[in-house]
mmCIF file of C-alpha atoms in Angstrom:
data_model
loop_
_atom_site.group_PDB
_atom_site.id
_atom_site.type_symbol
_atom_site.label_atom_id
_atom_site.label_comp_id
_atom_site.label_asym_id
_atom_site.label_seq_id
_atom_site.Cartn_x
_atom_site.Cartn_y
_atom_site.Cartn_z
ATOM 1 C CA MET A 1 0.676 3.640 19.721
ATOM 2 C CA THR A 2 1.608 2.168 16.328
ATOM 3 C CA SER A 3 5.261 2.901 15.893
ATOM 4 C CA LYS A 4 7.656 1.105 13.577
ATOM 5 C CA VAL A 5 9.295 -0.505 16.624
ATOM 6 C CA ALA A 6 5.899 -1.648 18.024
ATOM 7 C CA ILE A 7 5.023 -3.181 14.649
ATOM 8 C CA ALA A 8 8.448 -4.815 14.386
ATOM 9 C CA ASN A 9 8.176 -6.201 17.914
ATOM 10 C CA LEU A 10 4.827 -7.830 17.166
ATOM 11 C CA ALA A 11 6.305 -9.488 14.056
ATOM 12 C CA LEU A 12 9.373 -10.627 16.031
ATOM 13 C CA THR A 13 7.066 -12.112 18.689
ATOM 14 C CA TYR A 14 5.199 -14.057 15.962
ATOM 15 C CA VAL A 15 8.484 -15.689 14.942
ATOM 16 C CA GLY A 16 9.671 -16.405 18.485
ATOM 17 C CA GLN A 17 12.254 -13.646 18.750
ATOM 18 C CA SER A 18 13.038 -11.125 21.430
ATOM 19 C CA PRO A 19 11.831 -7.583 20.943
ATOM 20 C CA ILE A 20 14.085 -4.732 19.915
ATOM 21 C CA THR A 21 14.424 -1.410 21.730
ATOM 22 C CA SER A 22 14.900 0.599 18.538
ATOM 23 C CA LEU A 23 15.722 0.153 14.892
ATOM 24 C CA GLU A 24 19.207 1.359 15.790
ATOM 25 C CA ASP A 25 19.916 -1.078 18.744
ATOM 26 C CA GLY A 26 22.517 -3.039 16.784
ATOM 27 C CA THR A 27 20.856 -6.450 17.132
ATOM 28 C CA GLU A 28 20.577 -8.695 14.082
ATOM 29 C CA SER A 29 16.790 -8.302 14.245
ATOM 30 C CA ALA A 30 16.972 -4.489 14.331
ATOM 31 C CA ILE A 31 19.463 -4.344 11.494
ATOM 32 C CA THR A 32 17.355 -6.633 9.358
ATOM 33 C CA ILE A 33 14.079 -4.841 10.118
ATOM 34 C CA LYS A 34 15.642 -1.439 9.406
ATOM 35 C CA ALA A 35 16.821 -2.688 6.023
ATOM 36 C CA ILE A 36 13.431 -4.084 4.901
ATOM 37 C CA TYR A 37 10.727 -2.239 6.847
ATOM 38 C CA ASP A 38 9.868 0.521 4.337
ATOM 39 C CA SER A 39 9.729 -1.874 1.403
ATOM 40 C CA VAL A 40 7.573 -4.390 3.300
ATOM 41 C CA ALA A 41 5.311 -1.596 4.556
ATOM 42 C CA GLU A 42 4.781 -0.278 0.991
ATOM 43 C CA SER A 43 3.907 -3.778 -0.179
ATOM 44 C CA ALA A 44 1.466 -4.194 2.704
ATOM 45 C CA MET A 45 -0.186 -0.856 1.833
ATOM 46 C CA SER A 46 -0.681 -2.014 -1.747
ATOM 47 C CA ASP A 47 -2.293 -5.290 -0.680
ATOM 48 C CA ALA A 48 -5.770 -3.784 -0.360
ATOM 49 C CA ASP A 49 -7.715 -0.511 -0.217
ATOM 50 C CA TRP A 50 -6.807 0.267 3.377
ATOM 51 C CA SER A 51 -8.759 3.219 4.738
ATOM 52 C CA GLY A 52 -5.602 4.748 6.231
ATOM 53 C CA CYS A 53 -4.003 4.896 2.765
ATOM 54 C CA VAL A 54 -6.808 6.634 0.859
ATOM 55 C CA PHE A 55 -6.063 10.145 -0.330
ATOM 56 C CA ARG A 56 -7.844 12.703 -2.468
ATOM 57 C CA GLN A 57 -6.336 15.403 -4.643
ATOM 58 C CA LYS A 58 -7.289 17.797 -7.331
ATOM 59 C CA LEU A 59 -4.634 17.483 -9.971
ATOM 60 C CA THR A 60 -3.420 20.370 -12.021
ATOM 61 C CA SER A 61 -2.612 19.930 -15.680
ATOM 62 C CA THR A 62 1.060 20.039 -16.652
ATOM 63 C CA GLY A 63 0.106 22.444 -19.410
ATOM 64 C CA ASN A 64 1.222 19.963 -22.066
ATOM 65 C CA THR A 65 -1.340 18.711 -24.565
ATOM 66 C CA PRO A 66 -1.015 15.022 -25.457
ATOM 67 C CA VAL A 67 -0.452 14.338 -29.172
ATOM 68 C CA PHE A 68 -3.682 12.384 -29.559
ATOM 69 C CA ASP A 69 -6.659 10.781 -27.816
ATOM 70 C CA TYR A 70 -6.591 12.970 -24.699
ATOM 71 C CA ALA A 71 -6.922 16.658 -23.957
ATOM 72 C CA TYR A 72 -4.959 16.951 -20.718
ATOM 73 C CA GLU A 73 -1.764 15.675 -19.135
ATOM 74 C CA TYR A 74 -1.367 15.421 -15.351
ATOM 75 C CA ASN A 75 1.500 14.443 -13.076
ATOM 76 C CA LEU A 76 0.894 11.521 -10.736
ATOM 77 C CA PRO A 77 0.319 12.525 -7.151
ATOM 78 C CA THR A 78 3.619 12.504 -5.246
ATOM 79 C CA ASP A 79 2.671 13.552 -1.721
ATOM 80 C CA PRO A 80 1.893 10.900 -0.690
ATOM 81 C CA SER A 81 3.281 8.616 -3.366
ATOM 82 C CA PHE A 82 0.696 7.193 -5.745
ATOM 83 C CA VAL A 83 0.028 3.448 -5.807
ATOM 84 C CA ARG A 84 -3.248 3.044 -7.730
ATOM 85 C CA PHE A 85 -6.573 4.693 -8.504
ATOM 86 C CA LEU A 86 -9.790 4.078 -6.562
ATOM 87 C CA ASN A 87 -13.255 4.576 -7.958
ATOM 88 C CA SER A 88 -11.865 5.184 -11.414
ATOM 89 C CA ASP A 89 -14.740 3.414 -13.174
ATOM 90 C CA LYS A 90 -16.428 6.722 -13.949
ATOM 91 C CA TYR A 91 -13.232 7.762 -15.779
ATOM 92 C CA ASP A 92 -12.281 4.418 -17.406
ATOM 93 C CA ASP A 93 -12.699 5.544 -20.969
ATOM 94 C CA GLN A 94 -11.459 9.070 -20.225
ATOM 95 C CA LEU A 95 -8.040 8.458 -18.786
ATOM 96 C CA ARG A 96 -4.810 6.509 -19.257
ATOM 97 C CA LEU A 97 -1.630 6.141 -17.254
ATOM 98 C CA GLU A 98 1.492 6.238 -19.412
ATOM 99 C CA GLY A 99 5.116 7.152 -18.761
ATOM 100 C CA GLY A 100 4.501 8.567 -15.309
ATOM 101 C CA PHE A 101 1.644 10.821 -16.448
ATOM 102 C CA ILE A 102 -2.122 10.616 -16.416
ATOM 103 C CA TYR A 103 -3.706 11.468 -19.735
ATOM 104 C CA ALA A 104 -7.373 12.442 -19.440
ATOM 105 C CA ASN A 105 -10.306 14.123 -21.085
ATOM 106 C CA VAL A 106 -11.421 15.574 -17.762
ATOM 107 C CA SER A 107 -10.551 18.945 -16.281
ATOM 108 C CA PRO A 108 -10.279 19.643 -13.440
ATOM 109 C CA PHE A 109 -9.262 16.117 -12.496
ATOM 110 C CA TYR A 110 -10.134 14.908 -8.986
ATOM 111 C CA VAL A 111 -8.471 11.705 -8.006
ATOM 112 C CA ARG A 112 -9.084 9.327 -5.112
ATOM 113 C CA TYR A 113 -6.234 6.932 -4.743
ATOM 114 C CA ILE A 114 -4.243 4.572 -2.602
ATOM 115 C CA GLY A 115 -1.013 6.155 -1.558
ATOM 116 C CA ILE A 116 1.907 5.413 0.756
ATOM 117 C CA GLN A 117 1.002 6.392 4.332
ATOM 118 C CA THR A 118 4.160 7.435 6.146
ATOM 119 C CA ASP A 119 2.479 8.196 9.466
ATOM 120 C CA THR A 120 2.201 4.901 11.311
ATOM 121 C CA GLU A 121 -0.383 6.428 13.661
ATOM 122 C CA LYS A 122 -2.804 6.577 10.674
ATOM 123 C CA TYR A 123 -2.420 2.921 9.651
ATOM 124 C CA GLY A 124 -5.453 1.635 11.533
ATOM 125 C CA VAL A 125 -5.566 -1.722 13.263
ATOM 126 C CA TYR A 126 -6.198 -3.859 10.143
ATOM 127 C CA LEU A 127 -3.381 -2.418 8.029
ATOM 128 C CA ARG A 128 -1.158 -2.671 11.070
ATOM 129 C CA ASP A 129 -2.075 -6.381 11.461
ATOM 130 C CA ASN A 130 -1.489 -6.986 7.778
ATOM 131 C CA LEU A 131 1.924 -5.326 7.985
ATOM 132 C CA VAL A 132 2.832 -7.336 11.089
ATOM 133 C CA ASN A 133 1.876 -10.578 9.336
ATOM 134 C CA ARG A 134 3.780 -9.599 6.144
ATOM 135 C CA LEU A 135 6.830 -8.528 8.137
ATOM 136 C CA ALA A 136 6.766 -11.739 10.172
ATOM 137 C CA TYR A 137 6.813 -14.006 7.102
ATOM 138 C CA THR A 138 9.435 -11.811 5.447
ATOM 139 C CA LEU A 139 11.718 -11.919 8.479
ATOM 140 C CA CYS A 140 11.041 -15.457 9.503
ATOM 141 C CA TYR A 141 13.519 -17.432 7.360
ATOM 142 C CA HIS A 142 16.246 -14.836 7.593
ATOM 143 C CA ILE A 143 16.098 -14.718 11.393
ATOM 144 C CA THR A 144 15.199 -18.308 12.281
ATOM 145 C CA GLY A 145 16.515 -20.323 9.277
ATOM 146 C CA LEU A 146 13.339 -22.367 9.413
ATOM 147 C CA GLN A 147 11.703 -22.719 6.010
ATOM 148 C CA SER A 148 8.684 -24.562 7.495
ATOM 149 C CA MET A 149 8.045 -21.715 9.948
ATOM 150 C CA ALA A 150 8.431 -19.166 7.137
ATOM 151 C CA SER A 151 5.951 -21.071 4.989
ATOM 152 C CA ALA A 152 3.494 -21.246 7.932
ATOM 153 C CA ARG A 153 3.794 -17.502 8.477
ATOM 154 C CA TYR A 154 3.201 -16.880 4.771
ATOM 155 C CA ASN A 155 0.069 -19.082 4.873
ATOM 156 C CA ILE A 156 -1.190 -17.127 7.880
ATOM 157 C CA TRP A 157 -0.640 -13.831 6.069
ATOM 158 C CA SER A 158 -2.348 -14.996 2.860
ATOM 159 C CA ARG A 159 -5.364 -16.354 4.798
ATOM 160 C CA GLU A 160 -5.702 -13.258 7.025
ATOM 161 C CA LEU A 161 -5.274 -10.636 4.290
ATOM 162 C CA PRO A 162 -8.793 -10.844 2.780
ATOM 163 C CA LEU A 163 -10.371 -10.944 6.271
ATOM 164 C CA LEU A 164 -8.439 -7.889 7.413
ATOM 165 C CA ALA A 165 -9.265 -6.015 4.172
ATOM 166 C CA ARG A 166 -13.009 -6.712 4.597
ATOM 167 C CA LYS A 167 -12.918 -5.598 8.241
ATOM 168 C CA ASP A 168 -11.072 -2.374 7.345
ATOM 169 C CA ALA A 169 -13.565 -1.644 4.598
ATOM 170 C CA GLY A 170 -16.495 -1.793 6.977
ATOM 171 C CA ASN A 171 -19.698 -0.993 5.130
ATOM 172 C CA ASN A 172 -18.278 0.715 2.076
ATOM 173 C CA GLN A 173 -17.931 -2.521 0.100
ATOM 174 C CA ARG A 174 -14.344 -1.711 -0.995
ATOM 175 C CA GLY A 175 -12.781 -4.584 1.006
ATOM 176 C CA LYS A 176 -11.569 -6.494 -1.992
ATOM 177 C CA VAL A 177 -7.889 -7.388 -2.037
ATOM 178 C CA ASN A 178 -6.445 -5.056 -4.640
ATOM 179 C CA GLY A 179 -10.003 -3.808 -5.196
ATOM 180 C CA GLY A 180 -11.086 -1.243 -7.765
ATOM 181 C CA LYS A 181 -11.885 -1.574 -11.404
ATOM 182 C CA LEU A 182 -8.739 0.154 -12.759
ATOM 183 C CA LEU A 183 -5.701 -1.302 -11.012
ATOM 184 C CA ILE A 184 -2.627 0.632 -11.915
ATOM 185 C CA ASN A 185 0.378 -0.050 -9.767
ATOM 186 C CA VAL A 186 3.116 2.277 -10.957
ATOM 187 C CA ARG A 187 5.863 0.553 -8.972
ATOM 188 C CA GLN A 188 5.723 -2.723 -10.869
#
């Protein structure tokens, strides 16, 4: 089982803290984790092309015609939230992301993308491990007050990330950290 509490407890264990019983248990650790978990999880999901965060959709045109250069306007996928395109190289010269819309010369437009996975059961072991490592270094200084320990946890995360990404990718050769030719992160 890969629940938020299970993930949080692994991170707490990595920084020498006691586990929590829930995100609502009133402990300092639970309060802190509840405040930062979703943000840290979204960052962890955007670290690489995790298999549990890959989604496919056929986009429907908004009906608006762009003023120039492109024939179609599409809304970004929202369910789940869009992070960046995958395998966009075949569309590189036919699309552009601007102002929250995708402008393209392709219709219909099929998109494969990294999105925010809200179901922790679909994370997979490597995304889970990346999230645990990221959560541990994010929590570490706040909970322990030890900068050296926080730095050590950060170094572990940064060393493990490419290894976890490659393992998650398996044989599909997409295990590059922030892989893909067209990297568009709409949250930056």
